[in-house]
Tab-separated table of C-alpha atoms in Angstrom:
chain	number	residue	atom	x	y	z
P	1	UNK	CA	13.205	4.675	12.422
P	2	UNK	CA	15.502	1.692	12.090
P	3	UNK	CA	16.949	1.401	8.173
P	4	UNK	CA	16.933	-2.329	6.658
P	5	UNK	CA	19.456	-4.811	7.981
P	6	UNK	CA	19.950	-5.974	4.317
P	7	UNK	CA	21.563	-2.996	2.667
P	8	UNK	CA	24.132	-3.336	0.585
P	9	UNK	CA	27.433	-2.005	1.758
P	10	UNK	CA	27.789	-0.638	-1.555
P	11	UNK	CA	24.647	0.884	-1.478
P	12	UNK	CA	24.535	3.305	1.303
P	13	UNK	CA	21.146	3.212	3.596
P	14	UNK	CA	21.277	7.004	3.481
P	15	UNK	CA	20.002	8.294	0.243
P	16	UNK	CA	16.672	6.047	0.508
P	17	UNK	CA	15.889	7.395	4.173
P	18	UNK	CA	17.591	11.204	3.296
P	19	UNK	CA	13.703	12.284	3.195
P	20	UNK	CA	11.920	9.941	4.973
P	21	UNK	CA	10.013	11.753	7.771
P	22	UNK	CA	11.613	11.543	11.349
P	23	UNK	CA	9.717	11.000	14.542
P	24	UNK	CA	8.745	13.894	15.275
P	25	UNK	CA	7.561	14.713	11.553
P	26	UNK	CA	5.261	11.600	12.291
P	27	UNK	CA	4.213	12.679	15.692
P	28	UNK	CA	3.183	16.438	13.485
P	29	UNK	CA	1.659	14.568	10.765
P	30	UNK	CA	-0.730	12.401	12.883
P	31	UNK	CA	-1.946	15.611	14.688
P	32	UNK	CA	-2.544	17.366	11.399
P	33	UNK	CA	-4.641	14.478	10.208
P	34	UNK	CA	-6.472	14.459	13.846
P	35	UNK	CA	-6.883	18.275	13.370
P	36	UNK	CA	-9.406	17.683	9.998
P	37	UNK	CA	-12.662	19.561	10.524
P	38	UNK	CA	-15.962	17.081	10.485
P	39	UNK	CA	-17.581	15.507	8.944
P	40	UNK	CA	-14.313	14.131	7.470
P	41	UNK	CA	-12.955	11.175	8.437
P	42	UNK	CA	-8.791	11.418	8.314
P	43	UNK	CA	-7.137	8.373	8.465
P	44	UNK	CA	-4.088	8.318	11.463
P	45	UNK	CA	-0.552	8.076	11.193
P	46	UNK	CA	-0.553	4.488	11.340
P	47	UNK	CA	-3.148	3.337	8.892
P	48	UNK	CA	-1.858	6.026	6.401
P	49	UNK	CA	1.560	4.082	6.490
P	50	UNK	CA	-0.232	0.986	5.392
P	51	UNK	CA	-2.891	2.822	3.068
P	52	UNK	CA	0.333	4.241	1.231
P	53	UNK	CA	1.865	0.890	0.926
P	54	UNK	CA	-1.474	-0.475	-0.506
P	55	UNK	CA	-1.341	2.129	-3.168
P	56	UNK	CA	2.394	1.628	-4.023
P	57	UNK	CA	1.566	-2.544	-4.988
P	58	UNK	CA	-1.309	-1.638	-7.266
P	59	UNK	CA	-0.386	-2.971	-10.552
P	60	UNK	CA	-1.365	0.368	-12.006
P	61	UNK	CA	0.646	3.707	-11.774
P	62	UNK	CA	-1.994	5.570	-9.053
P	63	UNK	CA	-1.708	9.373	-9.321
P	64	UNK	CA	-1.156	11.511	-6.014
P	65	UNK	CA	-4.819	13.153	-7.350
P	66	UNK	CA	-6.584	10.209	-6.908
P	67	UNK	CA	-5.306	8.610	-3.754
P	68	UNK	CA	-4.674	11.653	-1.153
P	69	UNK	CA	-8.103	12.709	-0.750
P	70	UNK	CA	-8.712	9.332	0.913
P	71	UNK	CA	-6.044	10.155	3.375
P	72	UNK	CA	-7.724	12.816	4.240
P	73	UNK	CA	-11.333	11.313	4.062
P	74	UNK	CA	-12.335	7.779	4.171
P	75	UNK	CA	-15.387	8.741	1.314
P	76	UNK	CA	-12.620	10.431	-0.451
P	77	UNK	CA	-13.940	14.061	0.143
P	78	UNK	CA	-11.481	16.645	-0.700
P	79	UNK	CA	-10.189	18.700	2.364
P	80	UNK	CA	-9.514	22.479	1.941
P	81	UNK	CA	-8.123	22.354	-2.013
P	82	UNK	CA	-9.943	25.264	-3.342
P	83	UNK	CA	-8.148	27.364	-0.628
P	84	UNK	CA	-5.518	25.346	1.396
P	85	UNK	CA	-4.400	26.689	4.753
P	86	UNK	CA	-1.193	25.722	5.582
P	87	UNK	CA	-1.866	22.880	7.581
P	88	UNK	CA	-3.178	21.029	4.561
P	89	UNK	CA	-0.443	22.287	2.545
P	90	UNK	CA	2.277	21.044	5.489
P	91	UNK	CA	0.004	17.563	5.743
P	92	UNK	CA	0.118	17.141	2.022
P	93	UNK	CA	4.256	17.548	1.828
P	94	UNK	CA	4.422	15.147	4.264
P	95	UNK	CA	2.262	12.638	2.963
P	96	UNK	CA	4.360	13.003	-0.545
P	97	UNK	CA	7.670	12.583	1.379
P	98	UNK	CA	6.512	9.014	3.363
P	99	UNK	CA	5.177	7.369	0.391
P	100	UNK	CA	8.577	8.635	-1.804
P	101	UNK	CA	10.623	7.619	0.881
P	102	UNK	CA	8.855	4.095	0.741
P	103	UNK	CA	9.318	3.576	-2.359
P	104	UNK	CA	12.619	4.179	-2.989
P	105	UNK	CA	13.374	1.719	0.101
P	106	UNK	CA	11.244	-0.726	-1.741
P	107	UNK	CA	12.800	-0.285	-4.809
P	108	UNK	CA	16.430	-0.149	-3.677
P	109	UNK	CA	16.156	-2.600	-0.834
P	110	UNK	CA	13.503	-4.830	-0.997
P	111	UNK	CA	12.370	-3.474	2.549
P	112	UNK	CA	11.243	-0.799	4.486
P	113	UNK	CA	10.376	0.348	7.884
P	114	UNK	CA	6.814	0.382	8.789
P	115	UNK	CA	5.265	2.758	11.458
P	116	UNK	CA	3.589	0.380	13.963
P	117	UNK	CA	2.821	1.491	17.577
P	118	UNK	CA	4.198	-1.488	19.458
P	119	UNK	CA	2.231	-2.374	22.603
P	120	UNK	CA	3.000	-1.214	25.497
P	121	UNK	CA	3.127	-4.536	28.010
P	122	UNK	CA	2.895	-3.627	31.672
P	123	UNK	CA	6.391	-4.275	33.737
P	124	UNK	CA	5.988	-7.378	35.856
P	125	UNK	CA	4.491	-6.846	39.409
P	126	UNK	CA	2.528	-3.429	38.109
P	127	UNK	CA	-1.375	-3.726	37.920
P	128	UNK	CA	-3.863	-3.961	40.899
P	129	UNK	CA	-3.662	-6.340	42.968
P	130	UNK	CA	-5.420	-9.761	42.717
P	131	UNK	CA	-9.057	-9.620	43.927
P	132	UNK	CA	-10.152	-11.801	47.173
P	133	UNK	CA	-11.234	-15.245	45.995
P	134	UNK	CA	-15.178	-15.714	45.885
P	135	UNK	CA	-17.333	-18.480	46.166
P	136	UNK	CA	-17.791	-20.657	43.030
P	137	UNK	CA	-20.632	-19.458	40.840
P	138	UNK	CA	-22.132	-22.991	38.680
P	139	UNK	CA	-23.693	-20.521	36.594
P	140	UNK	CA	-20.695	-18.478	35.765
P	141	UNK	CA	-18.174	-21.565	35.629
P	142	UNK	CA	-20.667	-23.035	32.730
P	143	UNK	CA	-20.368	-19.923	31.021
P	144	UNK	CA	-17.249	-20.216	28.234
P	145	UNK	CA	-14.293	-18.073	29.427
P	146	UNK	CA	-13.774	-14.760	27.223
P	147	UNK	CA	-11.251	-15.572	24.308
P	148	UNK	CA	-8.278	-13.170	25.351
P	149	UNK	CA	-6.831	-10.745	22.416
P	150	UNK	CA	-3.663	-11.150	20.577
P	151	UNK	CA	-1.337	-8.597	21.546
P	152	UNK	CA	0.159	-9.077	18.182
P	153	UNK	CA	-3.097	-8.587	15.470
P	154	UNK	CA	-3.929	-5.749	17.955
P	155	UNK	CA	-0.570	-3.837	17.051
P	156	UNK	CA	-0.405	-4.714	13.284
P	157	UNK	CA	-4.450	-4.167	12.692
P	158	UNK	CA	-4.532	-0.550	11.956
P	159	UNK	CA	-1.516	-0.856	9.804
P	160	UNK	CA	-2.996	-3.828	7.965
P	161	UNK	CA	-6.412	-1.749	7.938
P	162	UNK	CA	-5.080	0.959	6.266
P	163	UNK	CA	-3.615	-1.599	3.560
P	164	UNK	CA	-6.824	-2.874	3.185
P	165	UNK	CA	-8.576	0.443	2.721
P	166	UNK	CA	-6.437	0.993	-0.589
P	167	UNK	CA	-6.696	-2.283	-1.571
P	168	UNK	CA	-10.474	-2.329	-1.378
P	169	UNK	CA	-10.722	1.465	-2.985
P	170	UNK	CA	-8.360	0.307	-5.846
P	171	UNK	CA	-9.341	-3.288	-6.700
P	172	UNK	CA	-6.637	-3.653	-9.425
P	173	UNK	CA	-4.829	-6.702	-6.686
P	174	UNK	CA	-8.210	-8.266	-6.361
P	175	UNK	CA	-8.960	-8.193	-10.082
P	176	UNK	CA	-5.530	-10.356	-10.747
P	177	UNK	CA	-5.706	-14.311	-11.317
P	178	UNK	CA	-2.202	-14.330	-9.456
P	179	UNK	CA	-2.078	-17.251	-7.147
P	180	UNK	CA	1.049	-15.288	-5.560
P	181	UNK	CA	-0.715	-12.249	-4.863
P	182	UNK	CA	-3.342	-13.736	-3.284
P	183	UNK	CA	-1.215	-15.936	-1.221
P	184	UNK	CA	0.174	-12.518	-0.054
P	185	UNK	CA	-2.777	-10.724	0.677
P	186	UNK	CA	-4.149	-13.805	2.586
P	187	UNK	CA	-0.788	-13.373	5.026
P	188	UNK	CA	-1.067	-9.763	5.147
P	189	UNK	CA	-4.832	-9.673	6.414
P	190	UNK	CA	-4.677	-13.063	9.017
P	191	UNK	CA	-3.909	-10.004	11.321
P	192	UNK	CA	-7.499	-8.453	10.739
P	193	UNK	CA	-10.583	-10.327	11.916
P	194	UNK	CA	-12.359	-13.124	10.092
P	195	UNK	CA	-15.264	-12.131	8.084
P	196	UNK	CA	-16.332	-15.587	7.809
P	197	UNK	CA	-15.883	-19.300	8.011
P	198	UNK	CA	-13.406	-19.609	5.132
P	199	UNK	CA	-11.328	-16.680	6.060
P	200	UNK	CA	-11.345	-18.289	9.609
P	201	UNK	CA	-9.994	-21.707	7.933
P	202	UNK	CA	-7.041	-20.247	6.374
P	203	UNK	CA	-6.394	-18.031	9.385
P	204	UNK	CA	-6.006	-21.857	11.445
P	205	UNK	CA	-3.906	-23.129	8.526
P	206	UNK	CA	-1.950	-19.692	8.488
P	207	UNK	CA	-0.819	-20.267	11.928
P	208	UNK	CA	-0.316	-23.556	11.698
P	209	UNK	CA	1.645	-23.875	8.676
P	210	UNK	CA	3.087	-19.743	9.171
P	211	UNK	CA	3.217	-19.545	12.896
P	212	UNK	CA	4.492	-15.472	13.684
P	213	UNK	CA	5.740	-16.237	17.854
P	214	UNK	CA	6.547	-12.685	18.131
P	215	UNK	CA	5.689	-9.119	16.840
P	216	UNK	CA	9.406	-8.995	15.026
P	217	UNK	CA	8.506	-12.075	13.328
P	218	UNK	CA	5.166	-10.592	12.617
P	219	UNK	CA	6.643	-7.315	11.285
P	220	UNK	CA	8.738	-9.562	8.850
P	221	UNK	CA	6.139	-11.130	7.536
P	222	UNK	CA	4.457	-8.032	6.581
P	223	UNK	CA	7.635	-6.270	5.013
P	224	UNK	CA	8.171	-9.346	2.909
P	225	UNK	CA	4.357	-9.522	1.809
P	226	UNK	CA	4.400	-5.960	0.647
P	227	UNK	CA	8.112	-6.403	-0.994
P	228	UNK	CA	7.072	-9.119	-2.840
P	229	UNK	CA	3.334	-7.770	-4.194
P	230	UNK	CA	6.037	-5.016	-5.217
P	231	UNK	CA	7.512	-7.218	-7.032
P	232	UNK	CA	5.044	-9.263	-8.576
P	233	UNK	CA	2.836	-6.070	-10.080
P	234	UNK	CA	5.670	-4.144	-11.367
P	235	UNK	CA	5.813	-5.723	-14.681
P	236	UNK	CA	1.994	-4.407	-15.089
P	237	UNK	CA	3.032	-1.333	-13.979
P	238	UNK	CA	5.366	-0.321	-16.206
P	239	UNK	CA	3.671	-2.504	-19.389
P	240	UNK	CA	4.074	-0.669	-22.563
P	241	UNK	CA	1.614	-1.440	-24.990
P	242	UNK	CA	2.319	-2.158	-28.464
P	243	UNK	CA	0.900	0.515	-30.864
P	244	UNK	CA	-0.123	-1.735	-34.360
P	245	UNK	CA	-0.946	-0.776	-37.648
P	246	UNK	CA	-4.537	-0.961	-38.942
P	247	UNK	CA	-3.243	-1.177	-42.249
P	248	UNK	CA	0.194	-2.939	-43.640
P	249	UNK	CA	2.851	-0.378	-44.895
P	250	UNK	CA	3.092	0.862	-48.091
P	251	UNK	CA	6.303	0.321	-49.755
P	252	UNK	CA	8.101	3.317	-52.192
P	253	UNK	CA	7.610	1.214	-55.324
P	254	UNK	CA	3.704	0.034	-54.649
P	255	UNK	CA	0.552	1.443	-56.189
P	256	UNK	CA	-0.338	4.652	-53.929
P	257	UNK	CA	-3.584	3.262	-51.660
P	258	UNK	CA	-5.202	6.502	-52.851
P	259	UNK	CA	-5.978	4.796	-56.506
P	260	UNK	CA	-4.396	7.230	-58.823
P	261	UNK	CA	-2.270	4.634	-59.949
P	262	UNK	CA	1.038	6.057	-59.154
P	263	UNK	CA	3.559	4.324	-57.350
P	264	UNK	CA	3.638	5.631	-53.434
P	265	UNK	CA	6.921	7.365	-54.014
P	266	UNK	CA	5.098	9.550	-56.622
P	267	UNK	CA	2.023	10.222	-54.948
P	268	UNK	CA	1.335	10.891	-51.298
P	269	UNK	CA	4.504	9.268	-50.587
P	270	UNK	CA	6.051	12.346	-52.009
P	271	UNK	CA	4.138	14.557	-50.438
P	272	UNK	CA	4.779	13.226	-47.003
P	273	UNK	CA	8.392	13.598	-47.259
């Protein structure tokens, strides 16, 4: 997996991808994941990648407990915990190692590598040869043409779809009046299909105003979406709230609240200390 271009020559690439999983950890992982007994319905290597991600932005702390059995289910069923063979065991440490290795790439560099499949475009001149020409059809040349597919949405969907999966099974992102976030999200899900006319209209105004040429530029856009929903929940993820007192303090010298009329110090002030 390539490491960010951005890292800090001070900061060393190497610690943050030390225990990131290597190709052919990915390649074991994704036929662990295929190997799940039914009825459960694994997600694959790729739309785990993006299901981790969507856990990481929450603006809540999400405990290993609660996401992973969606990994392994899409209902959330848990897979082989009361006695777990090794394959779960072996899926589960690598599950823990991606999303820790994400992080701490988020964290340290503002980036990460996502695991996309890119398409695999045939070489010029390969294919079958063109079929003989036929005579014109009025019927069929009425008919509209079929809209061809983007070669880009169809590599970054599953990814994306796997984001979406956490972000619809933890709605904390959703729940947030944060004109930011949802400028995010609306970047990060052009790449699945509409559900309806207004997602349609800000898909046309998405790649009109946010045109993504090629899959790099595509792959960008997603890094930087997730980097900076990162950035804009961690505040809320690590809010402390303020513990207040019900009551004002007592001072040494004031009448004890108990109403023996003793000062504090001489009461249950005394007997606290």
């Amino acid at each position: 997996m390539n490491l960010p271009s951005s890292v800090p020559p001070s900061r060393p690439p190497v610690a943050a991808a030390a225990n990131d999983l290597s190709d052919a950890e990915f390649a074991e992982l994704d036929a662990l994941l295929g190997g799940i007994p039914e009825p459960l319905e694994p997600l694959d290597v790729v739309m785990l990648d993006g299901f981790l991600c969507g856990v990481v932005v929450q603006p809540r702390l999400i405990e290993a407990d609660e996401w992973l059995p969606y990994v392994f289910d899409a209902g959330g069923h848990r897979w082989g915990e009361a006695e777990p063979s090794p394959e779960r065991l072996r899926a589960q440490a690598l599950v823990l190692r991606r999303k820790a290795a994400l992080v701490r790439s988020i964290v340290e560099f503002g980036s990460f590598d996502p695991f996309i499949l890119e398409p695999e475009l045939p070489a010029e001149g390969d294919g079958e040869a063109a079929p003989a020409p036929v005579a014109a059809d009025p019927i069929a040349e009425a008919a509209p043409a079929p809209v061809a597919a983007d070669p880009i949405a169809e590599a970054l969907l599953p990814w994306v779809a796997g984001f979406e999966q956490a972000v619809h099974q933890f709605p904390g992102l959703d729940e947030l009046d944060i004109p930011a976030v949802d400028f995010a999200l609306a970047r990060l899900f052009r790449f699945l299909p509409p559900a309806g006319e207004s997602e349609q209209a800000t898909l046309d105004v998405l790649a009109r105003e946010r045109p993504l040429p090629t899959l790099d530029a595509a792959i960008a856009e997603v890094v930087a979406c997730v980097a900076e929903l990162h950035d804009l929940t961690e505040p809320l993820r690590y809010k402390v709230d303020v513990v207040r007192r019900e009551q004002p303090k007592v001072g040494r010298n004031d009448p004890c609240p108990c109403g023996s009329g003793r000062k504090f110090k001489q009461c249950h002030g005394a007997r606290a200390q």
